[in-house]
Amino acid sequence: MPKTHVISYAALLSRVENIFKRVGVRPDSARAVARVIVDGERDNCKSHGIYRIEGCLRVLAAGKVEPDAEPEIRDLGKSVIEVDARGGFSNPAFYAAKDVLVTRARSHGIAALVIRDCLHFSALWHDVEALAEEGIASLSMCPSYSFVAPAGGKEPLLGTNPFAFGWPRQGEHPYVFDFATSVAARGEIELHRRAGKLIPEGWAVDRDGKPTTDPEAALDGAMLTFGGHKGSAISTMVELLSGAMLGEFMSKEALDFMGGTDLLPRHGALILALDPNTFAANSGRDPIAEGERLLSAIGAQGARLPSERRFTARRKAMRDGIVLSDAEMAQLDQFEATGLEAVGM
Amino acid sequence: MPKTHVISYAALLSRVENIFKRVGVRPDSARAVARVIVDGERDNCKSHGIYRIEGCLRVLAAGKVEPDAEPEIRDLGKSVIEVDARGGFSNPAFYAAKDVLVTRARSHGIAALVIRDCLHFSALWHDVEALAEEGIASLSMCPSYSFVAPAGGKEPLLGTNPFAFGWPRQGEHPYVFDFATSVAARGEIELHRRAGKLIPEGWAVDRDGKPTTDPEAALDGAMLTFGGHKGSAISTMVELLSGAMLGEFMSKEALDFMGGTDLLPRHGALILALDPNTFAANSGRDPIAEGERLLSAIGAQGARLPSERRFTARRKAMRDGIVLSDAEMAQLDQFEATGLEAVGM
């Protein structure tokens, strides 16, 4: 069995923060980026945990993200607030605008946050959870890289376009879902290729648009959306609302801009924030208590709520510490010691 | 071959309007209800066409919808506008509030319309299309009756919860999708039962939560959502946002209130309206032109956009008239002649 290390949340946060500071990322941004990464690791969401550090360093080394970008908020007092990440990471931009968004949602009932020109690598659940903690329900979406064919088509055009939703609960972790609108993550197909395994039917088509279970042919062809034409429609909506509507990159342009899929994508993002108390005010009902009736009835059937696995992992990590492998620990050491050189760029 | 009749859009609209007026529905409401029904028939969307007249008359006969309800708008100048249908049909309530919603979306960037306490029988595409014609993108959702089990569960709790989206296009019909978050419509399962056919796998589970292809066992058990746990998550979101958040019925309460599934459901509805021009203003890009690049690229792959079949049927109906069967025509005559007696209640 490979040796493992146990590290506290605070200690890991500090280490990851230092890695980003060391390579010139503005302290506020380093903190925000480290937080979302360590929260992913804490939740045993490995694909969005410390695994992401290398990807972030590679984009920094390639000069495709601005390390010292200061997010700029544009707020005209309307229900749409903008924050321009100015080519920096999405996370500090979200945190810079979060309080304005929450305040506006409470005063207007609904508000939207447009994040412009950001390097986006993190799961959307992080932002919708942060809003749920303020009692705000939210929808979040963004484009990605065009790997996915629309239903009935065969060429990659849509991104894996994640779609997330958060709903506040009292005394419980919020109701949160966050998923790719593709059937599977691209990384899953790559893992199958490396392992020499076939992928399940329905994940992808080959260059000619024919269904394939060969991971090589799938990566060379196009991935498919979840749920057939319904998932494809939702993915198209994500492109329109968080790409076209904002005047930011859609998935195909994001790919063209980065010149390939080796680097994390740069584009915009959209968050819709709704204040349940404003919406329910005239009904005489407590919207959060109403939500509980539904959510507890789901649990009573023995069905699992989305994110439950993450919350269980979180409780364990905060109690017992975060477990990292020898290789992961060694990589942290290397990043800390050599910065961008560690990614060989 | 059964005899068919051709009737113009205007003539059919007038006949359906008269049917509702005759049974005491307020003229404005009769017009709104007739319009959505005839538009469904025009688009060859038979499940939401004149077939719905009988269902509406049955609810009127049962006294579970207010024929003379006048929608009441509550507008505090925020981004959330409410219209109380006061137990009447949803359609006149939507039309009563539509202009305020569009104006507010334009001035604030985003606005929400809450429809309270309405009898809801119509497809959601009708409203999102009407908003797209004003250059407004929108999302629309509502609960229904609890026929659907959450992923991993076995008891009916969620509705077939439709989810719709509209995006304006220039010189083209808008991009519109509107679908049930269940795999199939309940009516589809009933049709299989009547025809003595098995239903496809994945549509439903029996009372014990086991997958079934027997339509009888499916109707006695629970339907499933499209797209597995992702579709289930979206359906749950629809319950939370358009039920719990508004303080209106969720699908289970709607069923309890109506005392069975023989009558159309009564609950609330939520529409989110977004003004692309406000969102894109600082980008220097034209959001509608951006959207076209995506939508034309989908078409160029030979993939069909959602609603294309409806728009094709619409063009034909507006040019050649609407084709009704002998039986359909006879039913219209009967409704016109005998009103609520025709539904035998």
XYZ file of C-alpha atoms in Angstrom:
690
model
C 0.000 0.000 0.000
C 1.375 3.433 -0.882
C 2.216 5.636 2.056
C -0.332 8.315 2.887
C -0.083 11.610 4.703
C -2.695 13.385 6.769
C -2.787 17.173 6.589
C -5.228 19.574 8.175
C -7.489 21.741 6.028
C -5.761 24.902 7.293
C -2.270 23.576 6.639
C -3.140 22.444 3.101
C -4.835 25.777 2.376
C -1.745 27.622 3.472
C 0.557 25.462 1.348
C -1.535 25.815 -1.800
C -1.899 29.552 -1.227
C 1.879 29.876 -0.973
C 2.383 27.951 -4.196
C 0.285 30.509 -6.053
C 1.785 33.515 -4.279
C 5.281 32.280 -5.094
C 4.575 32.360 -8.835
C 3.316 35.935 -8.716
C -0.421 35.515 -8.210
C -1.890 38.470 -6.324
C -2.413 37.481 -2.627
C -6.224 37.850 -2.774
C -6.377 35.712 -5.895
C -3.964 33.149 -4.493
C -6.214 32.804 -1.482
C -9.400 32.450 -3.550
C -7.868 29.934 -5.941
C -6.312 27.930 -3.095
C -9.609 27.871 -1.275
C -11.611 26.401 -4.127
C -8.901 23.805 -4.779
C -8.558 22.758 -1.140
C -12.340 22.675 -0.726
C -12.453 20.259 -3.657
C -9.789 18.078 -2.077
C -11.575 18.244 1.284
C -14.791 17.007 -0.388
C -12.876 14.138 -2.037
C -13.779 15.715 -5.340
C -10.353 14.704 -6.663
C -10.848 16.030 -10.191
C -11.223 19.533 -8.716
C -8.769 19.164 -5.846
C -5.014 19.644 -5.711
C -4.848 17.845 -9.055
C -5.840 21.243 -10.496
C -2.752 23.057 -9.235
C -0.637 21.787 -12.083
C -3.217 22.899 -14.649
C -3.309 26.379 -13.132
C 0.489 26.654 -13.100
C 0.625 25.560 -16.741
C -1.735 28.372 -17.796
C 0.301 30.842 -15.757
C 3.502 29.579 -17.388
C 1.886 29.891 -20.829
C 0.979 33.502 -20.070
C -2.718 32.805 -20.744
C -3.949 34.016 -17.363
C -3.078 37.311 -15.675
C -1.586 36.548 -12.247
C -2.012 40.087 -10.920
C -5.390 40.909 -12.466
C -7.610 42.831 -10.100
C -11.316 42.102 -10.680
C -13.290 45.201 -11.609
C -16.930 45.460 -10.572
C -19.366 47.359 -12.784
C -22.574 47.999 -10.939
C -25.204 50.417 -12.163
C -27.642 49.464 -9.428
C -29.627 47.291 -11.833
C -30.282 43.616 -11.305
C -27.320 42.678 -13.445
C -23.913 43.123 -11.852
C -20.753 42.600 -13.809
C -17.309 41.704 -12.645
C -14.498 41.755 -15.139
C -11.854 39.214 -14.145
C -9.518 40.938 -16.649
C -8.008 37.694 -17.731
C -7.461 36.475 -14.178
C -8.946 33.500 -12.374
C -12.735 33.311 -11.985
C -12.656 32.690 -8.227
C -11.348 36.056 -6.974
C -13.769 37.743 -9.373
C -16.692 35.845 -7.861
C -15.602 36.681 -4.322
C -15.099 40.340 -5.215
C -18.727 40.559 -6.385
C -20.432 38.082 -4.057
C -21.647 40.537 -1.418
C -23.069 42.941 -3.986
C -24.848 40.032 -5.656
C -26.353 38.817 -2.384
C -27.447 42.322 -1.372
C -28.985 42.955 -4.789
C -30.814 39.610 -4.788
C -32.278 40.482 -1.398
C -33.379 43.983 -2.399
C -34.582 43.195 -5.957
C -35.632 39.567 -5.464
C -33.477 38.333 -8.313
C -30.077 39.429 -9.571
C -27.514 38.150 -12.038
C -23.750 38.163 -11.883
C -21.808 38.282 -15.130
C -18.170 37.230 -14.809
C -16.181 38.443 -17.806
C -12.938 37.179 -19.263
C -11.848 34.683 -16.642
C -9.734 31.566 -16.483
C -12.255 29.014 -15.295
C -11.141 25.724 -13.810
C -13.268 25.173 -10.742
C -16.466 23.279 -10.096
C -19.586 25.455 -9.999
C -20.835 23.974 -6.732
C -18.389 26.140 -4.841
C -20.132 29.374 -5.805
C -23.719 28.141 -5.471
C -22.875 26.742 -2.027
C -21.415 30.081 -0.960
C -24.648 31.783 -2.018
C -26.831 29.161 -0.319
C -24.987 29.907 2.914
C -26.373 33.439 2.574
C -29.886 32.084 2.103
C -29.814 32.673 -1.653
C -30.849 30.116 -4.278
C -28.792 30.216 -7.444
C -28.193 28.824 -10.888
C -24.718 28.828 -12.364
C -23.415 27.908 -15.793
C -20.518 28.474 -18.160
C -19.213 27.204 -21.481
C -16.013 25.160 -21.702
C -14.228 23.645 -24.723
C -16.157 22.374 -27.722
C -15.901 18.613 -27.315
C -19.575 17.728 -27.557
C -21.864 17.275 -30.577
C -25.461 18.503 -30.470
C -28.104 15.733 -30.590
C -28.401 14.551 -34.178
C -25.036 16.066 -35.106
C -21.526 14.654 -35.230
C -19.066 17.519 -34.866
C -17.816 18.895 -31.550
C -19.445 22.301 -31.047
C -20.844 22.462 -27.524
C -18.773 22.398 -24.360
C -19.177 19.931 -21.546
C -21.051 22.975 -20.209
C -21.623 22.529 -16.502
C -24.936 23.498 -14.941
C -25.308 23.944 -11.177
C -28.042 24.839 -8.713
C -27.981 25.615 -5.024
C -30.862 25.858 -2.570
C -30.438 26.905 1.091
C -31.454 24.559 3.894
C -31.683 25.252 7.578
C -29.153 23.395 9.713
C -28.179 21.182 6.776
C -25.773 21.450 3.908
C -27.604 23.091 1.000
C -29.271 21.170 -1.806
C -26.635 21.411 -4.527
C -26.212 19.819 -7.892
C -23.443 20.516 -10.365
C -22.933 18.403 -13.426
C -21.518 18.428 -16.917
C -24.204 18.395 -19.595
C -22.083 15.814 -21.436
C -22.768 12.169 -20.530
C -19.293 11.788 -19.092
C -16.315 13.993 -18.357
C -13.627 14.088 -21.018
C -11.132 12.944 -18.410
C -13.155 9.737 -17.990
C -12.669 8.892 -21.657
C -8.941 9.609 -21.352
C -8.733 7.295 -18.329
C -10.418 4.525 -20.351
C -7.912 5.039 -23.147
C -4.956 4.809 -20.806
C -6.389 1.693 -19.175
C -7.053 0.114 -22.585
C -10.763 -0.193 -21.780
C -13.810 0.398 -23.961
C -16.157 3.241 -23.011
C -19.867 2.556 -22.450
C -22.246 3.021 -25.359
C -23.854 6.431 -25.562
C -20.838 8.435 -24.457
C -19.526 9.450 -27.860
C -19.555 9.208 -31.636
C -16.583 8.797 -33.988
C -15.522 11.281 -36.702
C -18.292 9.995 -38.954
C -20.955 10.490 -36.305
C -21.299 6.749 -35.637
C -21.700 5.535 -32.039
C -18.401 4.229 -30.709
C -17.059 2.456 -27.626
C -13.419 3.004 -28.664
C -11.990 5.796 -26.482
C -9.489 6.785 -29.202
C -12.243 7.163 -31.792
C -14.331 9.041 -29.232
C -11.609 11.592 -28.490
C -11.120 12.012 -32.216
C -14.892 12.336 -32.746
C -17.330 14.016 -30.411
C -18.754 13.419 -26.964
C -22.523 13.287 -26.476
C -24.794 15.105 -24.051
C -26.612 13.402 -21.192
C -30.310 12.718 -21.694
C -30.336 12.774 -25.506
C -32.023 15.750 -27.157
C -33.104 17.189 -23.781
C -29.534 17.364 -22.491
C -28.405 18.756 -25.822
C -31.023 21.513 -25.533
C -29.788 22.400 -22.041
C -26.175 22.461 -23.213
C -27.174 24.790 -26.059
C -28.936 27.024 -23.517
C -25.698 27.195 -21.498
C -23.796 28.350 -24.622
C -26.432 30.978 -25.390
C -26.877 32.363 -21.855
C -23.302 32.245 -20.579
C -21.567 32.757 -23.923
C -23.591 34.590 -26.576
C -25.734 36.622 -24.174
C -22.755 37.961 -22.247
C -20.777 38.696 -25.402
C -18.119 36.323 -24.063
C -16.554 33.266 -25.685
C -18.685 30.281 -26.520
C -16.976 26.896 -26.244
C -15.653 26.853 -29.790
C -14.019 30.278 -29.472
C -12.570 29.365 -26.085
C -10.837 26.439 -27.764
C -9.612 28.583 -30.660
C -8.287 31.225 -28.249
C -6.324 28.727 -26.178
C -5.039 27.033 -29.323
C -5.718 23.555 -27.999
C -7.070 21.659 -25.058
C -3.818 21.387 -23.093
C -4.649 24.503 -21.132
C -7.665 25.330 -18.992
C -10.340 27.390 -20.778
C -10.925 31.128 -20.643
C -14.457 32.508 -21.043
C -17.258 34.110 -19.048
C -19.731 32.755 -16.537
C -23.281 33.527 -15.426
C -24.823 33.207 -11.987
C -28.514 33.886 -11.302
C -29.256 34.620 -7.643
C -32.796 34.395 -6.236
C -33.959 35.339 -2.764
C -36.595 32.797 -1.653
C -37.887 35.123 1.070
C -38.718 37.826 -1.456
C -40.410 35.361 -3.788
C -42.482 33.738 -1.036
C -43.322 36.939 0.848
C -46.925 37.227 -0.360
C -47.698 33.545 0.115
C -47.529 33.437 3.887
C -45.372 30.307 3.603
C -41.758 29.762 4.602
C -40.003 28.728 1.378
C -37.131 26.992 3.164
C -39.504 24.939 5.319
C -41.440 24.084 2.144
C -38.231 22.919 0.495
C -37.487 20.726 3.498
C -40.753 18.860 3.046
C -39.660 17.857 -0.438
C -36.028 17.123 0.401
C -36.842 15.055 3.456
C -39.415 13.086 1.421
C -36.676 12.277 -1.101
C -34.438 11.054 1.706
C -37.291 9.054 3.270
C -37.485 6.975 0.062
C -33.855 6.020 0.497
C -32.869 8.176 -2.468
C -29.655 10.125 -2.176
C -29.534 13.874 -2.703
C -26.860 15.192 -5.076
C -23.643 16.228 -3.245
C -24.314 13.970 -0.252
C -21.117 12.062 -0.904
C -19.172 15.329 -0.917
C -20.683 16.451 2.373
C -19.851 13.114 3.985
C -16.243 13.371 2.780
C -16.135 16.961 4.064
C -17.234 16.014 7.575
C -14.580 13.322 7.673
C -11.831 15.602 6.328
C -12.617 18.394 8.789
C -12.596 15.913 11.656
C -9.693 13.633 10.714
C -7.719 15.728 8.241
C -7.197 15.391 4.506
C -5.424 12.268 3.284
C -2.875 12.725 0.498
C -0.711 10.128 -1.204
C 3.062 10.183 -1.174
C 3.060 11.290 -4.818
C 0.622 14.123 -4.104
C 2.699 15.305 -1.171
C 5.877 15.159 -3.233
C 4.235 17.210 -5.955
C 3.218 19.894 -3.462
C 6.847 20.023 -2.271
C 8.035 20.367 -5.831
C 5.549 23.122 -6.699
C 6.534 24.985 -3.561
C 10.239 24.653 -4.295
C 10.379 25.338 -8.003
C 7.159 27.125 -8.981
C 6.526 27.342 -12.706
C 9.646 25.330 -13.488
C 7.828 22.377 -11.965
C 5.428 22.313 -14.892
C 8.314 22.297 -17.320
C 7.271 25.302 -19.340
C -59.780 7.014 -44.573
C -61.664 9.182 -42.081
C -63.029 12.418 -43.459
C -61.035 15.537 -42.603
C -61.977 19.193 -42.402
C -59.844 22.226 -43.058
C -60.423 25.277 -40.911
C -58.555 28.561 -40.848
C -56.598 29.626 -37.783
C -58.927 32.612 -37.248
C -62.083 30.529 -37.573
C -60.855 27.888 -35.141
C -59.728 30.554 -32.675
C -63.165 32.117 -32.784
C -64.936 28.781 -32.261
C -62.772 27.786 -29.287
C -63.124 31.249 -27.778
C -66.880 30.969 -28.018
C -66.879 27.572 -26.334
C -65.185 29.089 -23.292
C -67.292 32.247 -23.277
C -70.453 30.149 -23.422
C -69.585 28.373 -20.180
C -68.982 31.627 -18.313
C -65.283 32.234 -18.778
C -64.470 35.956 -18.724
C -63.963 37.171 -22.354
C -60.287 38.096 -21.841
C -59.593 34.693 -20.322
C -61.566 32.868 -22.985
C -59.464 34.604 -25.620
C -56.156 33.779 -23.883
C -57.089 30.153 -23.285
C -58.399 29.719 -26.830
C -55.238 31.239 -28.233
C -52.861 28.858 -26.496
C -55.032 25.873 -27.462
C -55.359 26.865 -31.103
C -51.654 27.702 -31.314
C -50.935 24.167 -30.093
C -53.266 22.719 -32.736
C -51.710 24.964 -35.403
C -48.245 23.623 -34.470
C -49.522 20.039 -34.683
C -48.747 19.727 -31.017
C -51.856 17.587 -30.604
C -51.431 16.910 -26.885
C -51.770 20.651 -26.267
C -54.256 21.422 -29.023
C -58.041 21.226 -29.074
C -57.718 17.932 -27.206
C -57.266 20.163 -24.130
C -60.701 21.791 -24.398
C -62.390 18.828 -22.769
C -59.916 18.856 -19.867
C -60.540 22.563 -19.301
C -64.309 22.124 -19.391
C -64.061 19.269 -16.906
C -62.209 21.459 -14.402
C -64.755 24.218 -14.920
C -67.586 21.724 -14.363
C -65.870 20.456 -11.208
C -65.664 24.013 -9.890
C -61.878 23.750 -9.501
C -61.068 26.771 -11.648
C -62.582 30.235 -11.383
C -64.104 31.157 -14.762
C -64.392 34.872 -13.994
C -61.131 35.340 -12.066
C -59.425 38.583 -12.929
C -55.635 38.340 -12.657
C -54.197 40.772 -10.127
C -50.722 42.181 -10.676
C -48.559 43.017 -7.679
C -45.614 45.103 -8.733
C -43.399 46.924 -6.272
C -40.974 48.043 -8.958
C -38.521 45.303 -7.984
C -37.240 42.664 -10.348
C -39.879 40.215 -9.184
C -43.382 40.819 -10.464
C -46.297 38.785 -9.254
C -49.571 38.033 -10.884
C -52.206 36.257 -8.897
C -54.402 34.202 -11.226
C -56.864 33.888 -8.311
C -57.723 30.341 -9.182
C -58.232 31.124 -12.851
C -56.338 29.880 -15.895
C -52.598 30.621 -16.128
C -52.757 32.084 -19.626
C -54.722 35.299 -18.995
C -52.498 35.870 -15.940
C -49.383 35.614 -18.072
C -50.783 37.980 -20.680
C -51.879 40.457 -18.015
C -48.300 40.669 -16.734
C -46.302 40.160 -19.913
C -45.686 43.813 -20.790
C -44.579 44.701 -17.263
C -42.232 41.712 -17.304
C -40.698 42.722 -20.637
C -40.300 46.354 -19.575
C -38.733 45.348 -16.273
C -36.338 42.890 -17.948
C -35.219 45.675 -20.280
C -34.717 48.247 -17.526
C -33.213 45.920 -14.872
C -31.556 43.365 -17.143
C -33.313 40.444 -15.502
C -36.789 40.076 -14.035
C -38.951 37.247 -12.761
C -42.655 36.657 -13.080
C -44.416 34.691 -10.375
C -47.812 33.336 -11.384
C -49.832 32.400 -8.315
C -52.705 29.986 -7.912
C -53.475 29.122 -11.494
C -54.999 26.250 -13.400
C -52.130 25.216 -15.632
C -52.705 23.076 -18.690
C -50.677 24.637 -21.457
C -47.229 23.967 -22.855
C -44.576 26.382 -21.622
C -43.242 27.110 -25.108
C -46.125 29.475 -25.686
C -44.950 31.958 -23.066
C -41.222 31.768 -23.819
C -41.986 32.277 -27.513
C -44.074 35.343 -26.739
C -41.144 36.776 -24.761
C -38.622 35.893 -27.477
C -40.731 37.890 -29.913
C -39.992 40.892 -27.703
C -36.261 40.144 -27.828
C -36.252 38.629 -24.340
C -34.640 35.303 -23.417
C -36.512 33.338 -20.792
C -36.686 30.244 -18.646
C -40.021 28.845 -17.567
C -40.955 26.027 -15.216
C -43.787 24.727 -13.066
C -44.658 21.667 -10.988
C -47.437 19.302 -12.062
C -48.757 16.119 -10.402
C -46.485 13.812 -8.432
C -46.091 10.864 -10.797
C -42.312 10.664 -10.866
C -39.828 9.090 -8.433
C -36.526 10.800 -7.683
C -33.423 8.924 -8.907
C -32.739 6.088 -6.480
C -36.258 6.264 -5.069
C -39.447 4.401 -5.896
C -42.386 6.527 -4.820
C -44.045 9.209 -6.957
C -43.068 12.580 -5.501
C -41.902 14.834 -8.315
C -44.089 16.083 -11.130
C -43.406 15.609 -14.809
C -42.178 19.169 -14.216
C -41.720 20.878 -17.560
C -38.712 23.105 -18.202
C -38.627 25.532 -21.122
C -36.228 28.064 -22.586
C -36.611 30.670 -25.308
C -33.946 32.686 -27.117
C -34.741 35.414 -29.670
C -33.482 35.149 -33.232
C -33.568 37.714 -35.983
C -35.827 36.849 -38.899
C -36.235 33.285 -37.643
C -38.500 31.536 -35.194
C -36.846 31.695 -31.764
C -34.728 28.915 -30.327
C -37.212 27.199 -28.032
C -37.173 24.026 -26.044
C -39.894 22.798 -23.732
C -39.858 19.319 -22.289
C -41.080 17.234 -19.402
C -38.284 16.265 -17.016
C -39.825 12.776 -16.928
C -38.551 10.355 -19.591
C -41.974 10.195 -21.190
C -45.334 11.887 -20.803
C -47.852 10.071 -18.624
C -50.234 10.082 -21.573
C -47.710 7.993 -23.521
C -47.858 5.261 -20.914
C -51.645 5.363 -20.979
C -51.599 5.023 -24.764
C -49.374 1.944 -24.441
C -51.768 0.437 -21.924
C -54.758 0.976 -24.167
C -52.892 -0.490 -27.138
C -51.789 -3.485 -25.063
C -48.126 -2.675 -25.718
C -45.124 -2.823 -23.398
C -43.377 0.457 -22.585
C -39.629 0.852 -23.227
C -37.217 0.115 -20.392
C -36.218 3.107 -18.339
C -39.603 4.832 -18.352
C -40.891 3.629 -15.012
C -40.630 1.432 -11.941
C -43.366 -0.685 -10.322
C -44.706 -0.263 -6.773
C -41.645 -2.031 -5.403
C -39.256 0.247 -7.234
C -38.280 -2.428 -9.769
C -37.850 -1.457 -13.434
C -40.941 -2.413 -15.416
C -42.106 -2.469 -19.032
C -45.722 -3.210 -18.062
C -47.739 0.009 -18.493
C -50.228 -1.050 -15.809
C -47.458 -1.632 -13.272
C -45.845 1.649 -14.333
C -49.023 3.678 -13.749
C -49.382 1.965 -10.400
C -45.707 2.606 -9.570
C -43.714 5.670 -10.533
C -42.387 7.258 -13.697
C -38.680 8.070 -13.982
C -36.905 11.274 -14.945
C -34.963 11.701 -18.178
C -31.175 11.534 -17.929
C -30.964 9.569 -14.667
C -29.760 11.458 -11.603
C -29.126 14.639 -13.635
C -32.719 14.836 -14.829
C -33.902 14.009 -11.325
C -31.836 16.915 -9.985
C -33.389 19.291 -12.529
C -36.889 18.071 -11.688
C -36.169 18.667 -7.995
C -34.979 22.173 -8.872
C -38.287 22.815 -10.650
C -40.195 21.764 -7.496
C -38.038 24.018 -5.326
C -38.040 27.117 -7.555
C -41.590 27.063 -8.880
C -43.210 25.389 -5.856
C -41.413 25.872 -2.539
C -39.794 29.218 -3.397
C -43.070 30.809 -4.470
C -44.964 29.385 -1.516
C -47.229 27.662 -4.041
C -48.130 23.990 -4.366
C -45.472 21.448 -5.131
C -46.559 18.480 -7.242
C -47.666 16.343 -4.336
C -49.888 19.051 -2.882
C -51.328 19.829 -6.307
C -52.431 16.209 -6.518
C -53.856 16.224 -2.995
C -55.760 19.465 -3.711
C -57.352 18.121 -6.878
C -58.123 14.817 -5.171
C -56.941 12.765 -8.115
C -55.413 13.004 -11.532
C -58.642 13.246 -13.508
C -58.481 17.017 -13.469
C -55.776 19.373 -14.685
C -53.430 20.612 -11.937
C -53.528 23.890 -10.049
C -50.284 25.431 -8.790
C -47.934 28.342 -9.489
C -45.387 28.995 -12.210
C -42.111 30.857 -12.556
C -40.712 32.685 -15.557
C -37.252 34.283 -15.585
C -36.838 36.967 -18.260
C -33.399 38.150 -19.382
C -32.605 40.990 -21.757
C -29.612 39.944 -23.907
C -28.893 43.540 -24.920
C -28.418 44.602 -21.300
C -26.205 41.606 -20.549
C -24.025 42.098 -23.630
C -23.857 45.897 -23.500
C -20.315 46.162 -22.132
C -18.925 43.490 -24.435
C -19.271 45.372 -27.698
C -20.821 42.252 -29.221
C -24.327 41.675 -30.550
C -25.695 38.786 -28.460
C -28.292 37.790 -31.045
C -25.707 37.644 -33.823
C -23.487 35.607 -31.494
C -26.330 33.190 -30.880
C -26.841 32.833 -34.617
C -23.271 31.625 -35.061
C -23.996 28.749 -32.702
C -27.473 27.936 -33.988
C -26.455 27.995 -37.633
C -23.480 25.744 -36.821
C -25.893 23.240 -35.249
C -28.028 23.315 -38.388
C -24.946 23.000 -40.625
C -24.220 19.609 -39.012
C -27.633 18.401 -40.076
C -28.829 18.442 -36.469
C -32.358 19.626 -35.841
C -33.116 22.434 -33.405
C -35.854 21.787 -30.845
C -39.285 23.049 -32.003
C -38.360 22.881 -35.702
C -41.123 20.381 -36.341
C -43.614 22.738 -34.683
C -42.511 25.668 -36.800
C -42.799 23.616 -39.973
C -46.323 22.557 -38.998
C -47.144 26.181 -38.194
C -46.071 27.455 -41.609
C -48.204 24.804 -43.263
C -51.238 25.494 -41.051
C -51.084 29.248 -41.602
C -50.821 28.715 -45.361
C -53.217 25.795 -45.904
C -55.403 25.866 -42.817
C -55.652 23.506 -39.851
C -56.770 19.942 -40.560
C -59.199 18.383 -38.084
C -60.769 14.949 -38.135
C -64.483 14.308 -38.332
C -64.487 13.305 -34.667
C -62.651 16.466 -33.645
C -65.057 18.632 -35.602
C -68.048 16.837 -34.100
C -66.654 17.391 -30.629
C -66.272 21.125 -31.261
C -69.922 21.212 -32.380
C -70.966 19.389 -29.243
C -68.990 21.668 -26.933
C -70.471 24.697 -28.653
C -73.992 23.366 -28.389
C -74.071 21.939 -24.899
C -71.186 23.493 -22.940
C -70.397 21.815 -19.655
C -73.045 19.154 -20.213
C -70.814 17.851 -22.984
C -68.284 16.693 -20.430
C -70.981 14.851 -18.532
C -70.373 16.421 -15.172
